[in-house]
PDB file of C-alpha atoms in Angstrom:
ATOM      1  CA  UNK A   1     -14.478  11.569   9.455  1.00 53.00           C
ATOM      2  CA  UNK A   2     -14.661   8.425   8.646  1.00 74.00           C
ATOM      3  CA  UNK A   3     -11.592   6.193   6.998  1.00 91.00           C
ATOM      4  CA  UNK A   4     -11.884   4.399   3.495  1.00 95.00           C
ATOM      5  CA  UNK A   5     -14.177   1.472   3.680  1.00 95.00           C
ATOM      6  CA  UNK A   6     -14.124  -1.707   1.793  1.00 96.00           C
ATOM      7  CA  UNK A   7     -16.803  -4.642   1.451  1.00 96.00           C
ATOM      8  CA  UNK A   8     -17.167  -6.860   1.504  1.00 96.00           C
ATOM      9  CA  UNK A   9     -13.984  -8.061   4.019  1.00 95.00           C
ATOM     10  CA  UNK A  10     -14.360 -11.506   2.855  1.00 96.00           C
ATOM     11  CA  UNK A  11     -16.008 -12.809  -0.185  1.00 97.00           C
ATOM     12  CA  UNK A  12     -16.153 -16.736  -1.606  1.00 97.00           C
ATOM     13  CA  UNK A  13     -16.600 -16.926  -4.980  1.00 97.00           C
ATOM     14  CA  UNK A  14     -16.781 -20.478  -7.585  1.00 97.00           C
ATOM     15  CA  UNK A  15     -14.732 -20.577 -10.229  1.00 97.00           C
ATOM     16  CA  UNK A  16     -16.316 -18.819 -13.199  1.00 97.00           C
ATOM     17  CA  UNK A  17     -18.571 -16.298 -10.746  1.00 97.00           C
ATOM     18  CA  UNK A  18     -18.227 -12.414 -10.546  1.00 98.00           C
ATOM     19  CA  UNK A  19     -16.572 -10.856  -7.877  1.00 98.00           C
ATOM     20  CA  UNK A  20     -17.526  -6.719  -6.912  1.00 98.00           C
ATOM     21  CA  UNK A  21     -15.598  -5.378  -4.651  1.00 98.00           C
ATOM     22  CA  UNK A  22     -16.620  -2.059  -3.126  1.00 98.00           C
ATOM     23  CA  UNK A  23     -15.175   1.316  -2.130  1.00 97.00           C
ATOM     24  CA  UNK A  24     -15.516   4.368  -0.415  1.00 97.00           C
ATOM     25  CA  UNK A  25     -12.686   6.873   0.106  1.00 95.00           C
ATOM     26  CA  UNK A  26     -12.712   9.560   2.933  1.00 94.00           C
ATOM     27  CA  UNK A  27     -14.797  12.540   2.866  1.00 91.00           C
ATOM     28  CA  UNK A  28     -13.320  15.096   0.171  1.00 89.00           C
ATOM     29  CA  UNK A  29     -10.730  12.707  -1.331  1.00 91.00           C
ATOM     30  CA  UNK A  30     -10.952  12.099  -5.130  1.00 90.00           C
ATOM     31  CA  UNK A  31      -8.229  10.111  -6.050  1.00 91.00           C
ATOM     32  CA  UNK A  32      -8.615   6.153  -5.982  1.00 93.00           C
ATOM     33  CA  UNK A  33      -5.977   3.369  -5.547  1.00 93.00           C
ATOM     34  CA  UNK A  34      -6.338  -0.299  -6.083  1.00 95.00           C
ATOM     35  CA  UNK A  35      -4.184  -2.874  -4.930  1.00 93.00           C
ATOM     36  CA  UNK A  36      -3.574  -6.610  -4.936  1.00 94.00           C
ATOM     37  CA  UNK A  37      -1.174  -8.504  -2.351  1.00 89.00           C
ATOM     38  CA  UNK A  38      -0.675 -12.082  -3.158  1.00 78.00           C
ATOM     39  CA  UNK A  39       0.870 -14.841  -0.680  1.00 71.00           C
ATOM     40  CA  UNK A  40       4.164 -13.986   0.044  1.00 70.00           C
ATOM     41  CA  UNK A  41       4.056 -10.959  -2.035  1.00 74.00           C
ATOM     42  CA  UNK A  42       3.945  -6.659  -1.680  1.00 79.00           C
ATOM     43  CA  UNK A  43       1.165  -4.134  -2.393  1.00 87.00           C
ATOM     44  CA  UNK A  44       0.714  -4.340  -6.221  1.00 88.00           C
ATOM     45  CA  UNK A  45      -0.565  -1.657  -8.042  1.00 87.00           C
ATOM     46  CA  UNK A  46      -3.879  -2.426 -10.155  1.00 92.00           C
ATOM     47  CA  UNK A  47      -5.722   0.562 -11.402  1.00 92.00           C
ATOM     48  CA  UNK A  48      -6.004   4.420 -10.382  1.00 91.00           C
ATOM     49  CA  UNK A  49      -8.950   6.647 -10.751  1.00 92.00           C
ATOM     50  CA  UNK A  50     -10.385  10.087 -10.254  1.00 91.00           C
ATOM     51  CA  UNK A  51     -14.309  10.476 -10.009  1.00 88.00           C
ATOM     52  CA  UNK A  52     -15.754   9.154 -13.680  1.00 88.00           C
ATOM     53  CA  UNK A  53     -12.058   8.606 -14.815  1.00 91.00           C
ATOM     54  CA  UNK A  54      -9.649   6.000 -15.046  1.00 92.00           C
ATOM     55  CA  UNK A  55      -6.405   7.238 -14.960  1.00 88.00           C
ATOM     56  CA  UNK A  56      -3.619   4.424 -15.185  1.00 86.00           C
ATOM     57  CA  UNK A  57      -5.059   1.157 -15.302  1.00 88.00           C
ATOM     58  CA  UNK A  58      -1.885  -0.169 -16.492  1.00 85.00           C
ATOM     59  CA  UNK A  59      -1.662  -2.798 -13.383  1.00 87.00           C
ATOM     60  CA  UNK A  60      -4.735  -4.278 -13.939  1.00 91.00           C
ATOM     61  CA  UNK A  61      -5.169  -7.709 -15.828  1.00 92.00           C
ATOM     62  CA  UNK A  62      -6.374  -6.861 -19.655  1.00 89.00           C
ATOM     63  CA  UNK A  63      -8.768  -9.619 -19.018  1.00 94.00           C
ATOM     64  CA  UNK A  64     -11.994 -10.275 -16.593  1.00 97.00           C
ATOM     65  CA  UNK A  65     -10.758  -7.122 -14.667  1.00 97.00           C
ATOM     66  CA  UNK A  66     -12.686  -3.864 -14.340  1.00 96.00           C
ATOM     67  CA  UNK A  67     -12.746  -0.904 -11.737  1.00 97.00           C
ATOM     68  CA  UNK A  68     -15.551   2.123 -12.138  1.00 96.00           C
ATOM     69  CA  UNK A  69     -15.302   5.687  -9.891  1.00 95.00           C
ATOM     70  CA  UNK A  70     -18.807   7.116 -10.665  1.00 92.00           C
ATOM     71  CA  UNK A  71     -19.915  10.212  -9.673  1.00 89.00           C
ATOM     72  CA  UNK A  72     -21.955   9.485  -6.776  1.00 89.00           C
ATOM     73  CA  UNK A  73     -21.409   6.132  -4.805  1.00 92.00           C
ATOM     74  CA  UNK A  74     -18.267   3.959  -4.048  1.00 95.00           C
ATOM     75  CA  UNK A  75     -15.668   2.735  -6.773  1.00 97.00           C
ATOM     76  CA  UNK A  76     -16.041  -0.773  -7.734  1.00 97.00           C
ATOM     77  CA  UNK A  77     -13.572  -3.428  -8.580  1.00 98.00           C
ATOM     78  CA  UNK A  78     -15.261  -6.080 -10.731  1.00 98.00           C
ATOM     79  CA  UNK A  79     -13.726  -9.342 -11.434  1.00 98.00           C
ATOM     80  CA  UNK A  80     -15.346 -11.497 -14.002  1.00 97.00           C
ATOM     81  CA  UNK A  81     -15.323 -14.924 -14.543  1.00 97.00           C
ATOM     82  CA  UNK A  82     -13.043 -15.515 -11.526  1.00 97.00           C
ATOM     83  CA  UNK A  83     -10.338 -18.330 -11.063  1.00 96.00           C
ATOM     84  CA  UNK A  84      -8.182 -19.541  -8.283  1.00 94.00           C
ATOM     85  CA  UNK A  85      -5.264 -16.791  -9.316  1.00 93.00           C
ATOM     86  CA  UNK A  86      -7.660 -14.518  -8.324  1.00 95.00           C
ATOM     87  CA  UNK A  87      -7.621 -15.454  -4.734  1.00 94.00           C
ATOM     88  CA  UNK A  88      -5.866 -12.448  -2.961  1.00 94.00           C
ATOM     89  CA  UNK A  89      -6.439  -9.271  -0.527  1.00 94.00           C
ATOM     90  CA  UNK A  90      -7.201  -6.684  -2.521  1.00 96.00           C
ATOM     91  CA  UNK A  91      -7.004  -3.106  -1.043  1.00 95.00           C
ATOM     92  CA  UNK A  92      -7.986   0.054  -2.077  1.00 95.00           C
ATOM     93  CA  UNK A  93      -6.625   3.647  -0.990  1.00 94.00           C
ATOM     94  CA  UNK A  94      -7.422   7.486  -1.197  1.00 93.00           C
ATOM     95  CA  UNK A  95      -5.904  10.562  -1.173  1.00 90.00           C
ATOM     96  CA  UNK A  96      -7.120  14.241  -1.289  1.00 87.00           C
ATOM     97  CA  UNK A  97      -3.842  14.665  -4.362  1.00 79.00           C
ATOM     98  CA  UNK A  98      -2.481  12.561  -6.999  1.00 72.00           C
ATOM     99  CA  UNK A  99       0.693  11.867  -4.683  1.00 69.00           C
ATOM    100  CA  UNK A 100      -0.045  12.510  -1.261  1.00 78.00           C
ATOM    101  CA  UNK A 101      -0.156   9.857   1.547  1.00 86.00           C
ATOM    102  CA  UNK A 102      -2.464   7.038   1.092  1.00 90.00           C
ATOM    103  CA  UNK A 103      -4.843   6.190   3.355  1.00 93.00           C
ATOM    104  CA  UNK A 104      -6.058   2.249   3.234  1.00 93.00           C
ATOM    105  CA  UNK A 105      -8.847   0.653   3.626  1.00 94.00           C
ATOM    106  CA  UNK A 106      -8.676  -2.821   5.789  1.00 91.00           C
ATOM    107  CA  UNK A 107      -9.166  -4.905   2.626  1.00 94.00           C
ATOM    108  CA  UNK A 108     -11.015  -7.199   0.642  1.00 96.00           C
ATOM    109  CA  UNK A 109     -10.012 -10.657   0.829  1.00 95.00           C
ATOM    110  CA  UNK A 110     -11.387 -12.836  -2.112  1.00 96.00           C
ATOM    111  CA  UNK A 111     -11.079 -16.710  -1.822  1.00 96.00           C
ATOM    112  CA  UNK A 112     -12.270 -18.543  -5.244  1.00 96.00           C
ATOM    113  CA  UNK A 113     -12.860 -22.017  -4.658  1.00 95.00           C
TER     114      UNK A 113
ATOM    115  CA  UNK B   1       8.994  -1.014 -13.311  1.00 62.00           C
ATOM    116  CA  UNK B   2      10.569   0.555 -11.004  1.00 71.00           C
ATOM    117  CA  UNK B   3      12.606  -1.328  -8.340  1.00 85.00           C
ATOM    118  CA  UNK B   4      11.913  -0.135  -4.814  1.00 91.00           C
ATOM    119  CA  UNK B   5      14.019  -2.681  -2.110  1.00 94.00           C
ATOM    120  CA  UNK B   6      13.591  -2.938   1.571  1.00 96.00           C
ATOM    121  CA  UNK B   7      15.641  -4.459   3.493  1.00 96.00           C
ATOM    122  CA  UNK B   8      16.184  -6.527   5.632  1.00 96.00           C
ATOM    123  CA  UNK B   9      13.523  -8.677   4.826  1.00 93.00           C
ATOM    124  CA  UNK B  10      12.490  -9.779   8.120  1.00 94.00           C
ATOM    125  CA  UNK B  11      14.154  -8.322  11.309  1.00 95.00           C
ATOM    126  CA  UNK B  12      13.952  -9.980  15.223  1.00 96.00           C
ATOM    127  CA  UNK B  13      14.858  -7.126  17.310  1.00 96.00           C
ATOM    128  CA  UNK B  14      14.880  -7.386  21.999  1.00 97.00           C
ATOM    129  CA  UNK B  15      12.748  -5.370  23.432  1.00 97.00           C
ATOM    130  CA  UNK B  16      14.174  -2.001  24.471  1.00 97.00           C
ATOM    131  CA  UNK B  17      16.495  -2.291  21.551  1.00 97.00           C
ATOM    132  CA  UNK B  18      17.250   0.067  18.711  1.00 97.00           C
ATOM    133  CA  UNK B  19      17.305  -1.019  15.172  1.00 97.00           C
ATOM    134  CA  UNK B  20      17.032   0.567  11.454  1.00 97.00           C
ATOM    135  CA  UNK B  21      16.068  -0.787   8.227  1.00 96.00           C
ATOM    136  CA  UNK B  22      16.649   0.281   4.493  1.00 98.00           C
ATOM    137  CA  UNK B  23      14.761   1.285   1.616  1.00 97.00           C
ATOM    138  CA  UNK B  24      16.317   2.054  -1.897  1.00 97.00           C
ATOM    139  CA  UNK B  25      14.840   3.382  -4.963  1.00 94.00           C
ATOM    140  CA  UNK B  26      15.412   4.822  -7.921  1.00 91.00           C
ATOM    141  CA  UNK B  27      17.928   8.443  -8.023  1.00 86.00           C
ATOM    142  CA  UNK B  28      16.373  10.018 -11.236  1.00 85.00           C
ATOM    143  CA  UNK B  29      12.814  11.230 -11.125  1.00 84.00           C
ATOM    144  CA  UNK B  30      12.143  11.662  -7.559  1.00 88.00           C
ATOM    145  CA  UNK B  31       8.838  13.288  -6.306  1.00 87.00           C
ATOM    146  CA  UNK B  32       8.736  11.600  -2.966  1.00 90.00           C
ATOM    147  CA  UNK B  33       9.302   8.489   0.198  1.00 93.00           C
ATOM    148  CA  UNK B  34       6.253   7.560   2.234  1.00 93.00           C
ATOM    149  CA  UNK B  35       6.828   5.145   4.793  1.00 96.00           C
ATOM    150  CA  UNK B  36       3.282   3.247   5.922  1.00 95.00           C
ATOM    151  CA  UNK B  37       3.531   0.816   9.200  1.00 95.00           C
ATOM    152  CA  UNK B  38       1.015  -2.271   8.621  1.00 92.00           C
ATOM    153  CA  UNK B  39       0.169  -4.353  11.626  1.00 91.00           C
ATOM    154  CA  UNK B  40      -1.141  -7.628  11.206  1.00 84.00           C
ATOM    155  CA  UNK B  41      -5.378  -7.648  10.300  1.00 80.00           C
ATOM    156  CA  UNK B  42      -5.098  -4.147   9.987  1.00 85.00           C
ATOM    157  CA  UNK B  43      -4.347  -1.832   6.534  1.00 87.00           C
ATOM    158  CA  UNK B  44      -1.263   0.314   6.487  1.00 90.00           C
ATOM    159  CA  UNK B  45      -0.633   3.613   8.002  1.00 92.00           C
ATOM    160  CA  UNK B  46       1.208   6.608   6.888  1.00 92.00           C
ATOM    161  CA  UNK B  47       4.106   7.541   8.934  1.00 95.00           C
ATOM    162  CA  UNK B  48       6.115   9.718   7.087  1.00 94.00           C
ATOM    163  CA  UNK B  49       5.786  11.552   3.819  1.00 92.00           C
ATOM    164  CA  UNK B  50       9.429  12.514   3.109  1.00 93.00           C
ATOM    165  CA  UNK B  51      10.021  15.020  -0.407  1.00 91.00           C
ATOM    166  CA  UNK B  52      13.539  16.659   0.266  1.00 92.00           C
ATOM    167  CA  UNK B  53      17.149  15.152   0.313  1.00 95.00           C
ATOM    168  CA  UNK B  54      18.707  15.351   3.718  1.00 95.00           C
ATOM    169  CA  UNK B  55      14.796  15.055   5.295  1.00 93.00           C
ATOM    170  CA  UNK B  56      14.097  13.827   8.992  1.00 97.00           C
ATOM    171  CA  UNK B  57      11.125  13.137  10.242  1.00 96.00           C
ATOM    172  CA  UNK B  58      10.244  11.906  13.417  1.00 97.00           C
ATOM    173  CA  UNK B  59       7.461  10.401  15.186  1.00 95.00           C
ATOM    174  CA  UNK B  60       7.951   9.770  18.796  1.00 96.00           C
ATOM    175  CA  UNK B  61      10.676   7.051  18.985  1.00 97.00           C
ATOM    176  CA  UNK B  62      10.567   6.526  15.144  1.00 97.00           C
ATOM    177  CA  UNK B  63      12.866   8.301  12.741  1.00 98.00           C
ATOM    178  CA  UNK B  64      13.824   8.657   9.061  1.00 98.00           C
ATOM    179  CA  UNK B  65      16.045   9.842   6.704  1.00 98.00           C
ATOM    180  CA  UNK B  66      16.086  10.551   3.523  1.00 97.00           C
ATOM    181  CA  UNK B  67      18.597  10.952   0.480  1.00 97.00           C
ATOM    182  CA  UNK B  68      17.841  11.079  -2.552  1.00 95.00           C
ATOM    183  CA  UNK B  69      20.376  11.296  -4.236  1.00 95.00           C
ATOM    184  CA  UNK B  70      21.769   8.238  -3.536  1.00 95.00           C
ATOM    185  CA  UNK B  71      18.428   6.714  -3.488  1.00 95.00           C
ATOM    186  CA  UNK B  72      17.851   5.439   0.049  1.00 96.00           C
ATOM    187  CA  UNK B  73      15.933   6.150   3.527  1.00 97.00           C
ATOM    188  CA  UNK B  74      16.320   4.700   6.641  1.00 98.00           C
ATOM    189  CA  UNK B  75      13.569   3.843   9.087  1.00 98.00           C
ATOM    190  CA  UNK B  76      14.811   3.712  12.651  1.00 98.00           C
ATOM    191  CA  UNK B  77      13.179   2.837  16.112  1.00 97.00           C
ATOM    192  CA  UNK B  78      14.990   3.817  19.277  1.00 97.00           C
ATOM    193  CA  UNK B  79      14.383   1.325  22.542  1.00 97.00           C
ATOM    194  CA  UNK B  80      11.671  -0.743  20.281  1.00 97.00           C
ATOM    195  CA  UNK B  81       8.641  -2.614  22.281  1.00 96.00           C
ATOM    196  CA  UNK B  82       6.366  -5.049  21.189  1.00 95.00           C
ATOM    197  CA  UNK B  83       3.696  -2.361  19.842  1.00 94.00           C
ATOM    198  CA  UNK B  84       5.893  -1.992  17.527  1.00 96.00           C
ATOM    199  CA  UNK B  85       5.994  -5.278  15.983  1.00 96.00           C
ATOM    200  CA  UNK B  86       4.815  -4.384  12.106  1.00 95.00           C
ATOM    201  CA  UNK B  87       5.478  -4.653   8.858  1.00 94.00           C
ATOM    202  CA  UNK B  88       7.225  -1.175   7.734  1.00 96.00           C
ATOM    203  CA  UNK B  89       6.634  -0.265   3.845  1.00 94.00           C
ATOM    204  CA  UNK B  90       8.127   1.809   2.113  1.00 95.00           C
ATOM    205  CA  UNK B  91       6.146   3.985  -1.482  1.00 92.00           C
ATOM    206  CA  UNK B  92       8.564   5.815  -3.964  1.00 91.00           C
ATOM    207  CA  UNK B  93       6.790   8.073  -5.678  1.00 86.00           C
ATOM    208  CA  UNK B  94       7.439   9.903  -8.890  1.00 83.00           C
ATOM    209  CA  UNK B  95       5.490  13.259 -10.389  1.00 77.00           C
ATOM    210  CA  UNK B  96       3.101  11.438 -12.621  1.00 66.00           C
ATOM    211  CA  UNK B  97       1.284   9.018 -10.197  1.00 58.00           C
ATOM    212  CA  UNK B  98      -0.279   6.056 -11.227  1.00 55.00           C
ATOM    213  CA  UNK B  99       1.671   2.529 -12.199  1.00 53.00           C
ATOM    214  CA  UNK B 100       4.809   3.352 -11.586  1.00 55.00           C
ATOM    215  CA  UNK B 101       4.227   7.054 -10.146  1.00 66.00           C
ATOM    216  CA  UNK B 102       3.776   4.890  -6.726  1.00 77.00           C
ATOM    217  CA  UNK B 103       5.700   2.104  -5.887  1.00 85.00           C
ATOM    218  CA  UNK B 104       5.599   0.042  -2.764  1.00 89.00           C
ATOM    219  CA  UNK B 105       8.397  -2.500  -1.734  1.00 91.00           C
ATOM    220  CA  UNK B 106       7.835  -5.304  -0.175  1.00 90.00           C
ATOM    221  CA  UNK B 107       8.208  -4.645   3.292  1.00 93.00           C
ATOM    222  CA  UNK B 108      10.352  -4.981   5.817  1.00 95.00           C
ATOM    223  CA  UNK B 109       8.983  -7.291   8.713  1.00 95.00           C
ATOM    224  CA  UNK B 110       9.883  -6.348  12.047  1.00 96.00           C
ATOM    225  CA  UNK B 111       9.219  -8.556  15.202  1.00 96.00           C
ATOM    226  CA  UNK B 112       9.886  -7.235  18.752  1.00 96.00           C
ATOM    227  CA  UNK B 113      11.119  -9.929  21.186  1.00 93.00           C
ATOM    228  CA  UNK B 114      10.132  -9.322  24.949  1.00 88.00           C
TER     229      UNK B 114
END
């Protein structure tokens, strides 16, 4: 059974450019996590989703910032427009129930230049 | 927001040693503790998934505790070794998931000395 997985693991984007971050939970688990970690700083939480729902997206940015579950295929976390703030490791986890234990995936870390 | 604090920040700790670190959270509105262990270049692990006051849970030499009613758990690691050289998390989580229905703190770094 394979573990969540997140691409890209690195990603360079120009000022201005879209970022998409991808991912796939484990087999069988439906609820989605994102999370940002800045220098210096904890796991923040960005958005949470079920398959074709957002469910608290109260973390994200209002701006630039959007994050999809579809039915079929990996959720996406899409950054538009990006700028240096944006630089950061952004992880996503899963979980079989709304509170259980998360499990990660190794991360996404986005460098805007 | 809710405030979830670990501490101590960052922790040097002799091989073969014992040591313990702290996290508090909120007393009201408790669902439950998870405790992840994040190596470097890696993405956290679960350790423990703690939901009742007075809970321990233990892991080979790691341990924790839980009240909740005071709002705190302790993490400890009996006769540490390098392996265990992590960052230690701790997630307070509350019934309605999402934003604040899982908090992390910030970590607790620990760094085994040979």
């Amino acid at each position: 059974n394979a573990g969540v997985m997140q691409n890209p693991r690195h990603l360079v984007r120009r000022r201005g450019q879209e970022a998409r971050l991808r991912c796939s939970p484990m087999k069988g688990h439906s609820h989605v996590y994102w999370y940002r970690q800045l220098p210096e700083e904890g796991l923040k939480f960005m958005v949470y989703l079920q398959k074709e729902n957002i469910i608290d997206e109260s973390g994200m940015p209002k701006e630039r910032f959007s994050a999809e579950f579809p039915k079929e295929g990996p959720s996406i976390l899409r950054i538009q427009q990006v700028v240096r703030g944006d630089s950061a490791a952004y992880f996503c986890a899963s979980s079989p129930v709304a509170t259980g234990e998360l499990f990660f995936g190794e991360g996404s870390r986005l460098t805007v230049l | 927001i809710l405030n979830v604090e670990q501490s101590p920040q960052s922790l040097h700790v002799q091989e073969g040693d014992s040591t313990n670190f702290t996290c508090s959270f909120p007393s009201s509105n408790f669902y439950a503790l998870h405790w992840y262990r994040w190596e470097t270049a890696k993405s956290p692990e679960a350790l423990f998934v703690m939901t009742l006051n007075g809970d321990e849970k233990k892991k080979g030499r790691i341990s924790a505790t839980l009240n909740t009613k005071e709002g705190y758990s302790y993490l400890y690691i009996k006769g540490s070794q390098p392996e265990d050289s992590a960052t230690y998390l701790c997630a307070f989580i509350t019934p309605g998931g999402g934003a604040d229905g899982l908090t992390f703190g910030k970590g607790t770094h620990l760094i085994i000395q040979p």
